[in-house]
Structures are given as C-alpha cells and as structure tokens.
PDB file of N, CA and C in Angstrom:
ATOM      1  N   MET Q 528     -31.343  10.371  10.914  1.00 73.00           N
ATOM      2  CA  MET Q 528     -29.994  10.480  10.401  1.00 73.00           C
ATOM      3  C   MET Q 528     -29.845   9.462   9.266  1.00 73.00           C
ATOM      4  N   ARG Q 529     -29.282   9.916   8.178  1.00 74.00           N
ATOM      5  CA  ARG Q 529     -29.146   9.055   7.017  1.00 74.00           C
ATOM      6  C   ARG Q 529     -27.705   8.572   6.823  1.00 74.00           C
ATOM      7  N   LEU Q 530     -27.235   7.812   7.788  1.00 84.00           N
ATOM      8  CA  LEU Q 530     -25.962   7.093   7.696  1.00 84.00           C
ATOM      9  C   LEU Q 530     -26.216   5.661   8.132  1.00 84.00           C
ATOM     10  N   THR Q 531     -25.532   4.734   7.499  1.00 86.00           N
ATOM     11  CA  THR Q 531     -25.685   3.339   7.906  1.00 86.00           C
ATOM     12  C   THR Q 531     -24.880   3.074   9.165  1.00 86.00           C
ATOM     13  N   THR Q 532     -25.170   1.961   9.804  1.00 90.00           N
ATOM     14  CA  THR Q 532     -24.413   1.553  10.990  1.00 90.00           C
ATOM     15  C   THR Q 532     -22.940   1.399  10.647  1.00 90.00           C
ATOM     16  N   ASP Q 533     -22.635   0.828   9.492  1.00 93.00           N
ATOM     17  CA  ASP Q 533     -21.246   0.664   9.070  1.00 93.00           C
ATOM     18  C   ASP Q 533     -20.565   2.005   8.836  1.00 93.00           C
ATOM     19  N   GLN Q 534     -21.280   2.959   8.269  1.00 92.00           N
ATOM     20  CA  GLN Q 534     -20.704   4.286   8.050  1.00 92.00           C
ATOM     21  C   GLN Q 534     -20.412   4.978   9.376  1.00 92.00           C
ATOM     22  N   VAL Q 535     -21.335   4.896  10.316  1.00 92.00           N
ATOM     23  CA  VAL Q 535     -21.133   5.505  11.637  1.00 92.00           C
ATOM     24  C   VAL Q 535     -19.923   4.875  12.321  1.00 92.00           C
ATOM     25  N   ARG Q 536     -19.825   3.561  12.257  1.00 95.00           N
ATOM     26  CA  ARG Q 536     -18.695   2.863  12.870  1.00 95.00           C
ATOM     27  C   ARG Q 536     -17.377   3.300  12.229  1.00 95.00           C
ATOM     28  N   ALA Q 537     -17.346   3.401  10.911  1.00 95.00           N
ATOM     29  CA  ALA Q 537     -16.135   3.812  10.203  1.00 95.00           C
ATOM     30  C   ALA Q 537     -15.735   5.243  10.572  1.00 95.00           C
ATOM     31  N   ILE Q 538     -16.711   6.128  10.695  1.00 94.00           N
ATOM     32  CA  ILE Q 538     -16.427   7.522  11.070  1.00 94.00           C
ATOM     33  C   ILE Q 538     -15.879   7.591  12.487  1.00 94.00           C
ATOM     34  N   ARG Q 539     -16.509   6.885  13.416  1.00 95.00           N
ATOM     35  CA  ARG Q 539     -16.024   6.870  14.815  1.00 95.00           C
ATOM     36  C   ARG Q 539     -14.604   6.316  14.907  1.00 95.00           C
ATOM     37  N   GLN Q 540     -14.363   5.194  14.235  1.00 95.00           N
ATOM     38  CA  GLN Q 540     -13.038   4.572  14.279  1.00 95.00           C
ATOM     39  C   GLN Q 540     -11.984   5.502  13.686  1.00 95.00           C
ATOM     40  N   THR Q 541     -12.317   6.163  12.601  1.00 95.00           N
ATOM     41  CA  THR Q 541     -11.381   7.108  11.987  1.00 95.00           C
ATOM     42  C   THR Q 541     -11.100   8.266  12.935  1.00 95.00           C
ATOM     43  N   ALA Q 542     -12.144   8.790  13.559  1.00 96.00           N
ATOM     44  CA  ALA Q 542     -11.972   9.903  14.498  1.00 96.00           C
ATOM     45  C   ALA Q 542     -11.051   9.522  15.643  1.00 96.00           C
ATOM     46  N   GLN Q 543     -11.253   8.347  16.215  1.00 95.00           N
ATOM     47  CA  GLN Q 543     -10.414   7.905  17.332  1.00 95.00           C
ATOM     48  C   GLN Q 543      -8.979   7.653  16.893  1.00 95.00           C
ATOM     49  N   ARG Q 544      -8.822   7.071  15.709  1.00 94.00           N
ATOM     50  CA  ARG Q 544      -7.475   6.775  15.226  1.00 94.00           C
ATOM     51  C   ARG Q 544      -6.676   8.060  14.966  1.00 94.00           C
ATOM     52  N   VAL Q 545      -7.324   9.060  14.405  1.00 94.00           N
ATOM     53  CA  VAL Q 545      -6.620  10.295  14.040  1.00 94.00           C
ATOM     54  C   VAL Q 545      -6.530  11.273  15.212  1.00 94.00           C
ATOM     55  N   LEU Q 546      -7.595  11.388  16.009  1.00 94.00           N
ATOM     56  CA  LEU Q 546      -7.645  12.414  17.055  1.00 94.00           C
ATOM     57  C   LEU Q 546      -7.609  11.884  18.484  1.00 94.00           C
ATOM     58  N   GLY Q 547      -7.720  10.587  18.665  1.00 92.00           N
ATOM     59  CA  GLY Q 547      -7.658  10.038  20.011  1.00 92.00           C
ATOM     60  C   GLY Q 547      -9.030   9.816  20.613  1.00 92.00           C
ATOM     61  N   ASP Q 548      -9.030   9.257  21.820  1.00 88.00           N
ATOM     62  CA  ASP Q 548     -10.268   8.838  22.470  1.00 88.00           C
ATOM     63  C   ASP Q 548     -11.190   9.976  22.886  1.00 88.00           C
ATOM     64  N   GLY Q 549     -10.673  11.158  23.110  1.00 91.00           N
ATOM     65  CA  GLY Q 549     -11.503  12.260  23.595  1.00 91.00           C
ATOM     66  C   GLY Q 549     -12.261  13.010  22.511  1.00 91.00           C
ATOM     67  N   VAL Q 550     -12.162  12.569  21.278  1.00 95.00           N
ATOM     68  CA  VAL Q 550     -12.800  13.284  20.173  1.00 95.00           C
ATOM     69  C   VAL Q 550     -14.318  13.136  20.213  1.00 95.00           C
ATOM     70  N   ARG Q 551     -15.002  14.205  19.841  1.00 95.00           N
ATOM     71  CA  ARG Q 551     -16.453  14.185  19.685  1.00 95.00           C
ATOM     72  C   ARG Q 551     -16.737  14.420  18.210  1.00 95.00           C
ATOM     73  N   VAL Q 552     -17.655  13.656  17.666  1.00 96.00           N
ATOM     74  CA  VAL Q 552     -17.979  13.792  16.240  1.00 96.00           C
ATOM     75  C   VAL Q 552     -19.487  13.780  16.065  1.00 96.00           C
ATOM     76  N   SER Q 553     -19.954  14.625  15.170  1.00 95.00           N
ATOM     77  CA  SER Q 553     -21.375  14.654  14.863  1.00 95.00           C
ATOM     78  C   SER Q 553     -21.574  14.887  13.376  1.00 95.00           C
ATOM     79  N   VAL Q 554     -22.718  14.460  12.901  1.00 91.00           N
ATOM     80  CA  VAL Q 554     -23.122  14.694  11.521  1.00 91.00           C
ATOM     81  C   VAL Q 554     -24.162  15.811  11.546  1.00 91.00           C
ATOM     82  N   PHE Q 555     -24.059  16.741  10.603  1.00 89.00           N
ATOM     83  CA  PHE Q 555     -25.033  17.827  10.521  1.00 89.00           C
ATOM     84  C   PHE Q 555     -25.365  18.060   9.047  1.00 89.00           C
ATOM     85  N   GLY Q 556     -26.189  19.011   8.773  1.00 82.00           N
ATOM     86  CA  GLY Q 556     -26.583  19.266   7.395  1.00 82.00           C
ATOM     87  C   GLY Q 556     -27.646  18.278   6.942  1.00 82.00           C
ATOM     88  N   SER Q 557     -27.713  18.044   5.641  1.00 76.00           N
ATOM     89  CA  SER Q 557     -28.801  17.239   5.076  1.00 76.00           C
ATOM     90  C   SER Q 557     -28.782  15.792   5.556  1.00 76.00           C
ATOM     91  N   ARG Q 558     -27.619  15.231   5.844  1.00 71.00           N
ATOM     92  CA  ARG Q 558     -27.566  13.839   6.310  1.00 71.00           C
ATOM     93  C   ARG Q 558     -28.127  13.668   7.714  1.00 71.00           C
ATOM     94  N   ALA Q 559     -28.277  14.746   8.439  1.00 75.00           N
ATOM     95  CA  ALA Q 559     -28.877  14.673   9.774  1.00 75.00           C
ATOM     96  C   ALA Q 559     -30.404  14.697   9.707  1.00 75.00           C
ATOM     97  N   LEU Q 560     -30.938  14.922   8.524  1.00 68.00           N
ATOM     98  CA  LEU Q 560     -32.382  15.048   8.341  1.00 68.00           C
ATOM     99  C   LEU Q 560     -32.928  13.845   7.579  1.00 68.00           C
ATOM    100  N   ASP Q 561     -33.829  13.116   8.212  1.00 69.00           N
ATOM    101  CA  ASP Q 561     -34.393  11.911   7.608  1.00 69.00           C
ATOM    102  C   ASP Q 561     -35.267  12.192   6.386  1.00 69.00           C
ATOM    103  N   ASN Q 562     -35.825  13.378   6.285  1.00 68.00           N
ATOM    104  CA  ASN Q 562     -36.738  13.674   5.191  1.00 68.00           C
ATOM    105  C   ASN Q 562     -36.032  14.198   3.932  1.00 68.00           C
ATOM    106  N   ARG Q 563     -34.725  14.220   3.919  1.00 70.00           N
ATOM    107  CA  ARG Q 563     -33.971  14.671   2.757  1.00 70.00           C
ATOM    108  C   ARG Q 563     -33.454  13.480   1.978  1.00 70.00           C
ATOM    109  N   LYS Q 564     -32.966  13.733   0.781  1.00 70.00           N
ATOM    110  CA  LYS Q 564     -32.346  12.698  -0.047  1.00 70.00           C
ATOM    111  C   LYS Q 564     -31.006  13.198  -0.534  1.00 70.00           C
ATOM    112  N   GLY Q 565     -30.067  12.257  -0.737  1.00 64.00           N
ATOM    113  CA  GLY Q 565     -28.760  12.625  -1.283  1.00 64.00           C
ATOM    114  C   GLY Q 565     -27.989  13.536  -0.362  1.00 64.00           C
ATOM    115  N   GLY Q 566     -27.126  14.311  -0.933  1.00 72.00           N
ATOM    116  CA  GLY Q 566     -26.337  15.276  -0.176  1.00 72.00           C
ATOM    117  C   GLY Q 566     -25.009  14.720   0.275  1.00 72.00           C
ATOM    118  N   ASP Q 567     -24.103  15.624   0.560  1.00 83.00           N
ATOM    119  CA  ASP Q 567     -22.801  15.223   1.056  1.00 83.00           C
ATOM    120  C   ASP Q 567     -22.892  14.863   2.535  1.00 83.00           C
ATOM    121  N   ILE Q 568     -21.800  14.388   3.079  1.00 87.00           N
ATOM    122  CA  ILE Q 568     -21.736  14.038   4.499  1.00 87.00           C
ATOM    123  C   ILE Q 568     -20.969  15.147   5.202  1.00 87.00           C
ATOM    124  N   ASP Q 569     -21.666  15.926   6.015  1.00 88.00           N
ATOM    125  CA  ASP Q 569     -21.054  17.023   6.773  1.00 88.00           C
ATOM    126  C   ASP Q 569     -20.725  16.517   8.164  1.00 88.00           C
ATOM    127  N   LEU Q 570     -19.435  16.542   8.507  1.00 95.00           N
ATOM    128  CA  LEU Q 570     -18.985  16.020   9.796  1.00 95.00           C
ATOM    129  C   LEU Q 570     -18.268  17.105  10.586  1.00 95.00           C
ATOM    130  N   PHE Q 571     -18.582  17.161  11.869  1.00 95.00           N
ATOM    131  CA  PHE Q 571     -17.956  18.106  12.788  1.00 95.00           C
ATOM    132  C   PHE Q 571     -17.174  17.316  13.831  1.00 95.00           C
ATOM    133  N   PHE Q 572     -15.863  17.531  13.861  1.00 96.00           N
ATOM    134  CA  PHE Q 572     -14.978  16.885  14.820  1.00 96.00           C
ATOM    135  C   PHE Q 572     -14.522  17.936  15.819  1.00 96.00           C
ATOM    136  N   GLU Q 573     -14.566  17.574  17.106  1.00 95.00           N
ATOM    137  CA  GLU Q 573     -14.152  18.502  18.151  1.00 95.00           C
ATOM    138  C   GLU Q 573     -13.293  17.770  19.164  1.00 95.00           C
ATOM    139  N   THR Q 574     -12.186  18.407  19.512  1.00 95.00           N
ATOM    140  CA  THR Q 574     -11.282  17.849  20.503  1.00 95.00           C
ATOM    141  C   THR Q 574     -10.822  18.962  21.438  1.00 95.00           C
ATOM    142  N   ASP Q 575     -10.564  18.592  22.682  1.00 94.00           N
ATOM    143  CA  ASP Q 575     -10.030  19.555  23.646  1.00 94.00           C
ATOM    144  C   ASP Q 575      -8.515  19.671  23.545  1.00 94.00           C
ATOM    145  N   ALA Q 576      -7.914  18.812  22.745  1.00 93.00           N
ATOM    146  CA  ALA Q 576      -6.460  18.836  22.556  1.00 93.00           C
ATOM    147  C   ALA Q 576      -6.057  20.065  21.737  1.00 93.00           C
ATOM    148  N   ARG Q 577      -4.808  20.434  21.879  1.00 94.00           N
ATOM    149  CA  ARG Q 577      -4.233  21.508  21.063  1.00 94.00           C
ATOM    150  C   ARG Q 577      -3.418  20.838  19.956  1.00 94.00           C
ATOM    151  N   LEU Q 578      -3.863  21.011  18.732  1.00 94.00           N
ATOM    152  CA  LEU Q 578      -3.196  20.376  17.609  1.00 94.00           C
ATOM    153  C   LEU Q 578      -2.075  21.272  17.097  1.00 94.00           C
ATOM    154  N   ALA Q 579      -0.916  20.690  16.901  1.00 93.00           N
ATOM    155  CA  ALA Q 579       0.232  21.460  16.417  1.00 93.00           C
ATOM    156  C   ALA Q 579       0.034  21.916  14.973  1.00 93.00           C
ATOM    157  N   ASN Q 580      -0.632  21.082  14.169  1.00 94.00           N
ATOM    158  CA  ASN Q 580      -0.847  21.406  12.764  1.00 94.00           C
ATOM    159  C   ASN Q 580      -2.261  20.973  12.372  1.00 94.00           C
ATOM    160  N   ARG Q 581      -3.204  21.865  12.558  1.00 93.00           N
ATOM    161  CA  ARG Q 581      -4.610  21.552  12.308  1.00 93.00           C
ATOM    162  C   ARG Q 581      -4.862  21.202  10.844  1.00 93.00           C
ATOM    163  N   ALA Q 582      -4.199  21.874   9.918  1.00 93.00           N
ATOM    164  CA  ALA Q 582      -4.377  21.589   8.493  1.00 93.00           C
ATOM    165  C   ALA Q 582      -3.931  20.164   8.162  1.00 93.00           C
ATOM    166  N   LYS Q 583      -2.847  19.735   8.743  1.00 95.00           N
ATOM    167  CA  LYS Q 583      -2.359  18.377   8.514  1.00 95.00           C
ATOM    168  C   LYS Q 583      -3.367  17.351   9.032  1.00 95.00           C
ATOM    169  N   VAL Q 584      -3.928  17.593  10.210  1.00 94.00           N
ATOM    170  CA  VAL Q 584      -4.909  16.678  10.795  1.00 94.00           C
ATOM    171  C   VAL Q 584      -6.178  16.646   9.949  1.00 94.00           C
ATOM    172  N   LEU Q 585      -6.606  17.789   9.429  1.00 94.00           N
ATOM    173  CA  LEU Q 585      -7.762  17.822   8.531  1.00 94.00           C
ATOM    174  C   LEU Q 585      -7.524  16.948   7.305  1.00 94.00           C
ATOM    175  N   CYS Q 586      -6.335  17.031   6.730  1.00 94.00           N
ATOM    176  CA  CYS Q 586      -5.989  16.198   5.571  1.00 94.00           C
ATOM    177  C   CYS Q 586      -5.978  14.718   5.939  1.00 94.00           C
ATOM    178  N   GLN Q 587      -5.449  14.397   7.112  1.00 95.00           N
ATOM    179  CA  GLN Q 587      -5.441  13.002   7.564  1.00 95.00           C
ATOM    180  C   GLN Q 587      -6.865  12.486   7.749  1.00 95.00           C
ATOM    181  N   LEU Q 588      -7.713  13.286   8.377  1.00 94.00           N
ATOM    182  CA  LEU Q 588      -9.113  12.897   8.577  1.00 94.00           C
ATOM    183  C   LEU Q 588      -9.811  12.668   7.237  1.00 94.00           C
ATOM    184  N   TYR Q 589      -9.676  13.629   6.337  1.00 93.00           N
ATOM    185  CA  TYR Q 589     -10.354  13.525   5.054  1.00 93.00           C
ATOM    186  C   TYR Q 589      -9.878  12.306   4.268  1.00 93.00           C
ATOM    187  N   GLY Q 590      -8.575  12.091   4.233  1.00 93.00           N
ATOM    188  CA  GLY Q 590      -8.031  10.936   3.518  1.00 93.00           C
ATOM    189  C   GLY Q 590      -8.507   9.621   4.109  1.00 93.00           C
ATOM    190  N   ALA Q 591      -8.462   9.516   5.423  1.00 94.00           N
ATOM    191  CA  ALA Q 591      -8.892   8.280   6.091  1.00 94.00           C
ATOM    192  C   ALA Q 591     -10.394   8.047   5.904  1.00 94.00           C
ATOM    193  N   LEU Q 592     -11.185   9.117   5.943  1.00 95.00           N
ATOM    194  CA  LEU Q 592     -12.630   8.979   5.730  1.00 95.00           C
ATOM    195  C   LEU Q 592     -12.946   8.565   4.298  1.00 95.00           C
ATOM    196  N   THR Q 593     -12.215   9.101   3.347  1.00 93.00           N
ATOM    197  CA  THR Q 593     -12.412   8.717   1.947  1.00 93.00           C
ATOM    198  C   THR Q 593     -12.095   7.243   1.745  1.00 93.00           C
ATOM    199  N   LEU Q 594     -11.029   6.774   2.360  1.00 93.00           N
ATOM    200  CA  LEU Q 594     -10.702   5.345   2.265  1.00 93.00           C
ATOM    201  C   LEU Q 594     -11.764   4.486   2.942  1.00 93.00           C
ATOM    202  N   ALA Q 595     -12.285   4.938   4.061  1.00 93.00           N
ATOM    203  CA  ALA Q 595     -13.246   4.148   4.825  1.00 93.00           C
ATOM    204  C   ALA Q 595     -14.654   4.177   4.222  1.00 93.00           C
ATOM    205  N   LEU Q 596     -15.055   5.316   3.665  1.00 91.00           N
ATOM    206  CA  LEU Q 596     -16.429   5.485   3.189  1.00 91.00           C
ATOM    207  C   LEU Q 596     -16.562   5.413   1.677  1.00 91.00           C
ATOM    208  N   GLY Q 597     -15.461   5.422   0.986  1.00 87.00           N
ATOM    209  CA  GLY Q 597     -15.508   5.411  -0.470  1.00 87.00           C
ATOM    210  C   GLY Q 597     -15.506   6.824  -1.027  1.00 87.00           C
ATOM    211  N   ASP Q 598     -15.482   6.893  -2.331  1.00 84.00           N
ATOM    212  CA  ASP Q 598     -15.400   8.179  -3.018  1.00 84.00           C
ATOM    213  C   ASP Q 598     -16.764   8.862  -3.020  1.00 84.00           C
ATOM    214  N   ARG Q 599     -16.985   9.716  -2.038  1.00 85.00           N
ATOM    215  CA  ARG Q 599     -18.226  10.476  -1.927  1.00 85.00           C
ATOM    216  C   ARG Q 599     -17.880  11.850  -1.391  1.00 85.00           C
ATOM    217  N   ARG Q 600     -18.811  12.757  -1.498  1.00 90.00           N
ATOM    218  CA  ARG Q 600     -18.553  14.112  -1.005  1.00 90.00           C
ATOM    219  C   ARG Q 600     -18.634  14.131   0.514  1.00 90.00           C
ATOM    220  N   ILE Q 601     -17.548  14.546   1.135  1.00 91.00           N
ATOM    221  CA  ILE Q 601     -17.466  14.626   2.596  1.00 91.00           C
ATOM    222  C   ILE Q 601     -16.915  16.007   2.946  1.00 91.00           C
ATOM    223  N   ASP Q 602     -17.594  16.709   3.825  1.00 91.00           N
ATOM    224  CA  ASP Q 602     -17.098  17.980   4.357  1.00 91.00           C
ATOM    225  C   ASP Q 602     -16.679  17.742   5.797  1.00 91.00           C
ATOM    226  N   VAL Q 603     -15.461  18.152   6.115  1.00 94.00           N
ATOM    227  CA  VAL Q 603     -14.904  17.942   7.448  1.00 94.00           C
ATOM    228  C   VAL Q 603     -14.639  19.291   8.090  1.00 94.00           C
ATOM    229  N   ILE Q 604     -15.198  19.478   9.268  1.00 94.00           N
ATOM    230  CA  ILE Q 604     -14.942  20.672  10.076  1.00 94.00           C
ATOM    231  C   ILE Q 604     -14.279  20.194  11.361  1.00 94.00           C
ATOM    232  N   LEU Q 605     -13.199  20.856  11.730  1.00 95.00           N
ATOM    233  CA  LEU Q 605     -12.416  20.445  12.897  1.00 95.00           C
ATOM    234  C   LEU Q 605     -12.199  21.626  13.823  1.00 95.00           C
ATOM    235  N   LYS Q 606     -12.536  21.426  15.096  1.00 95.00           N
ATOM    236  CA  LYS Q 606     -12.282  22.439  16.126  1.00 95.00           C
ATOM    237  C   LYS Q 606     -11.428  21.818  17.208  1.00 95.00           C
ATOM    238  N   ASP Q 607     -10.282  22.432  17.447  1.00 94.00           N
ATOM    239  CA  ASP Q 607      -9.429  22.014  18.557  1.00 94.00           C
ATOM    240  C   ASP Q 607      -9.385  23.147  19.579  1.00 94.00           C
ATOM    241  N   ALA Q 608      -8.589  22.981  20.616  1.00 93.00           N
ATOM    242  CA  ALA Q 608      -8.541  23.966  21.701  1.00 93.00           C
ATOM    243  C   ALA Q 608      -8.020  25.323  21.238  1.00 93.00           C
ATOM    244  N   ASN Q 609      -7.278  25.371  20.134  1.00 92.00           N
ATOM    245  CA  ASN Q 609      -6.722  26.625  19.618  1.00 92.00           C
ATOM    246  C   ASN Q 609      -7.625  27.320  18.602  1.00 92.00           C
ATOM    247  N   THR Q 610      -8.651  26.660  18.138  1.00 93.00           N
ATOM    248  CA  THR Q 610      -9.487  27.214  17.085  1.00 93.00           C
ATOM    249  C   THR Q 610     -10.422  28.280  17.652  1.00 93.00           C
ATOM    250  N   PRO Q 611     -10.404  29.474  17.080  1.00 93.00           N
ATOM    251  CA  PRO Q 611     -11.305  30.515  17.570  1.00 93.00           C
ATOM    252  C   PRO Q 611     -12.764  30.193  17.231  1.00 93.00           C
ATOM    253  N   PRO Q 612     -13.693  30.762  17.976  1.00 90.00           N
ATOM    254  CA  PRO Q 612     -15.114  30.524  17.705  1.00 90.00           C
ATOM    255  C   PRO Q 612     -15.482  30.975  16.289  1.00 90.00           C
ATOM    256  N   ALA Q 613     -16.451  30.284  15.713  1.00 93.00           N
ATOM    257  CA  ALA Q 613     -16.962  30.644  14.384  1.00 93.00           C
ATOM    258  C   ALA Q 613     -18.421  30.215  14.298  1.00 93.00           C
ATOM    259  N   PRO Q 614     -19.231  30.936  13.533  1.00 94.00           N
ATOM    260  CA  PRO Q 614     -20.652  30.589  13.422  1.00 94.00           C
ATOM    261  C   PRO Q 614     -20.891  29.152  12.952  1.00 94.00           C
ATOM    262  N   VAL Q 615     -20.034  28.625  12.075  1.00 92.00           N
ATOM    263  CA  VAL Q 615     -20.242  27.267  11.567  1.00 92.00           C
ATOM    264  C   VAL Q 615     -20.158  26.236  12.691  1.00 92.00           C
ATOM    265  N   PHE Q 616     -19.317  26.471  13.676  1.00 93.00           N
ATOM    266  CA  PHE Q 616     -19.222  25.550  14.812  1.00 93.00           C
ATOM    267  C   PHE Q 616     -20.524  25.563  15.614  1.00 93.00           C
ATOM    268  N   ASP Q 617     -21.082  26.754  15.809  1.00 92.00           N
ATOM    269  CA  ASP Q 617     -22.347  26.873  16.538  1.00 92.00           C
ATOM    270  C   ASP Q 617     -23.471  26.146  15.806  1.00 92.00           C
ATOM    271  N   ILE Q 618     -23.516  26.292  14.491  1.00 91.00           N
ATOM    272  CA  ILE Q 618     -24.547  25.621  13.691  1.00 91.00           C
ATOM    273  C   ILE Q 618     -24.380  24.110  13.779  1.00 91.00           C
ATOM    274  N   ALA Q 619     -23.147  23.628  13.631  1.00 92.00           N
ATOM    275  CA  ALA Q 619     -22.889  22.190  13.686  1.00 92.00           C
ATOM    276  C   ALA Q 619     -23.262  21.617  15.050  1.00 92.00           C
ATOM    277  N   LYS Q 620     -22.953  22.335  16.117  1.00 91.00           N
ATOM    278  CA  LYS Q 620     -23.308  21.853  17.465  1.00 91.00           C
ATOM    279  C   LYS Q 620     -24.817  21.868  17.691  1.00 91.00           C
ATOM    280  N   ARG Q 621     -25.470  22.911  17.234  1.00 91.00           N
ATOM    281  CA  ARG Q 621     -26.907  23.061  17.480  1.00 91.00           C
ATOM    282  C   ARG Q 621     -27.736  22.079  16.653  1.00 91.00           C
ATOM    283  N   THR Q 622     -27.336  21.809  15.416  1.00 89.00           N
ATOM    284  CA  THR Q 622     -28.147  20.988  14.528  1.00 89.00           C
ATOM    285  C   THR Q 622     -27.609  19.579  14.335  1.00 89.00           C
ATOM    286  N   GLY Q 623     -26.400  19.338  14.814  1.00 91.00           N
ATOM    287  CA  GLY Q 623     -25.770  18.033  14.578  1.00 91.00           C
ATOM    288  C   GLY Q 623     -26.291  16.920  15.460  1.00 91.00           C
ATOM    289  N   ILE Q 624     -26.055  15.709  14.990  1.00 90.00           N
ATOM    290  CA  ILE Q 624     -26.407  14.507  15.739  1.00 90.00           C
ATOM    291  C   ILE Q 624     -25.101  13.821  16.138  1.00 90.00           C
ATOM    292  N   PRO Q 625     -24.846  13.684  17.432  1.00 93.00           N
ATOM    293  CA  PRO Q 625     -23.604  13.027  17.870  1.00 93.00           C
ATOM    294  C   PRO Q 625     -23.550  11.569  17.385  1.00 93.00           C
ATOM    295  N   LEU Q 626     -22.361  11.164  16.966  1.00 94.00           N
ATOM    296  CA  LEU Q 626     -22.165   9.773  16.535  1.00 94.00           C
ATOM    297  C   LEU Q 626     -21.508   8.979  17.643  1.00 94.00           C
TER     298      LEU Q 626
END
C-alpha cells in the first residue's frame, strides 16, 4: 500500500469524525498496489448507518480529506445502509486494503 502512516491516520480520523466509530475504510486502486507509481487515492467508506443525505456526507468527507491530505486527487466512494449494491462496491471490497 502506498500511503504514509500520517496519511492513513488522517484518513481514519476524518472517517471517524464524519461518519462515526462504526465506519470501515479501505484504499483500493493503484495506491493499494506497491508496484505502481503515482495515481489518485481511491477510498471506500462503508457504514451500517442510514444517512439522511448521502451527497452532503460525501462532500463533507471530500472537503475534510482535502484539508487533511492536501491538494491531490482523491476519489471517495461511500456506501451506507440505504445504498443499493453496485459493482464498484464489490471491486473496492475485493481489492481494497482496510485502513
């Protein structure tokens, strides 16, 4: 996994602050592969909670991550209890590395 200890800590802290203690977060895509270089940071957030406004929470996550990690390309995927299944969630779970 190509994230620093400080980056992992910042991502975890942001996830807990925005989504609470039960959140699960993983990195997938090129940053999950040690033999790659560069690339954006693909993050998958999952919670068993039912979010009243998932779009608002996505914006909060992205904004907080940008402040914590600096101006870099970050892709945020969020699944809550109301989100229907999608292939991207399966890929993120299968290939992701839990943080």
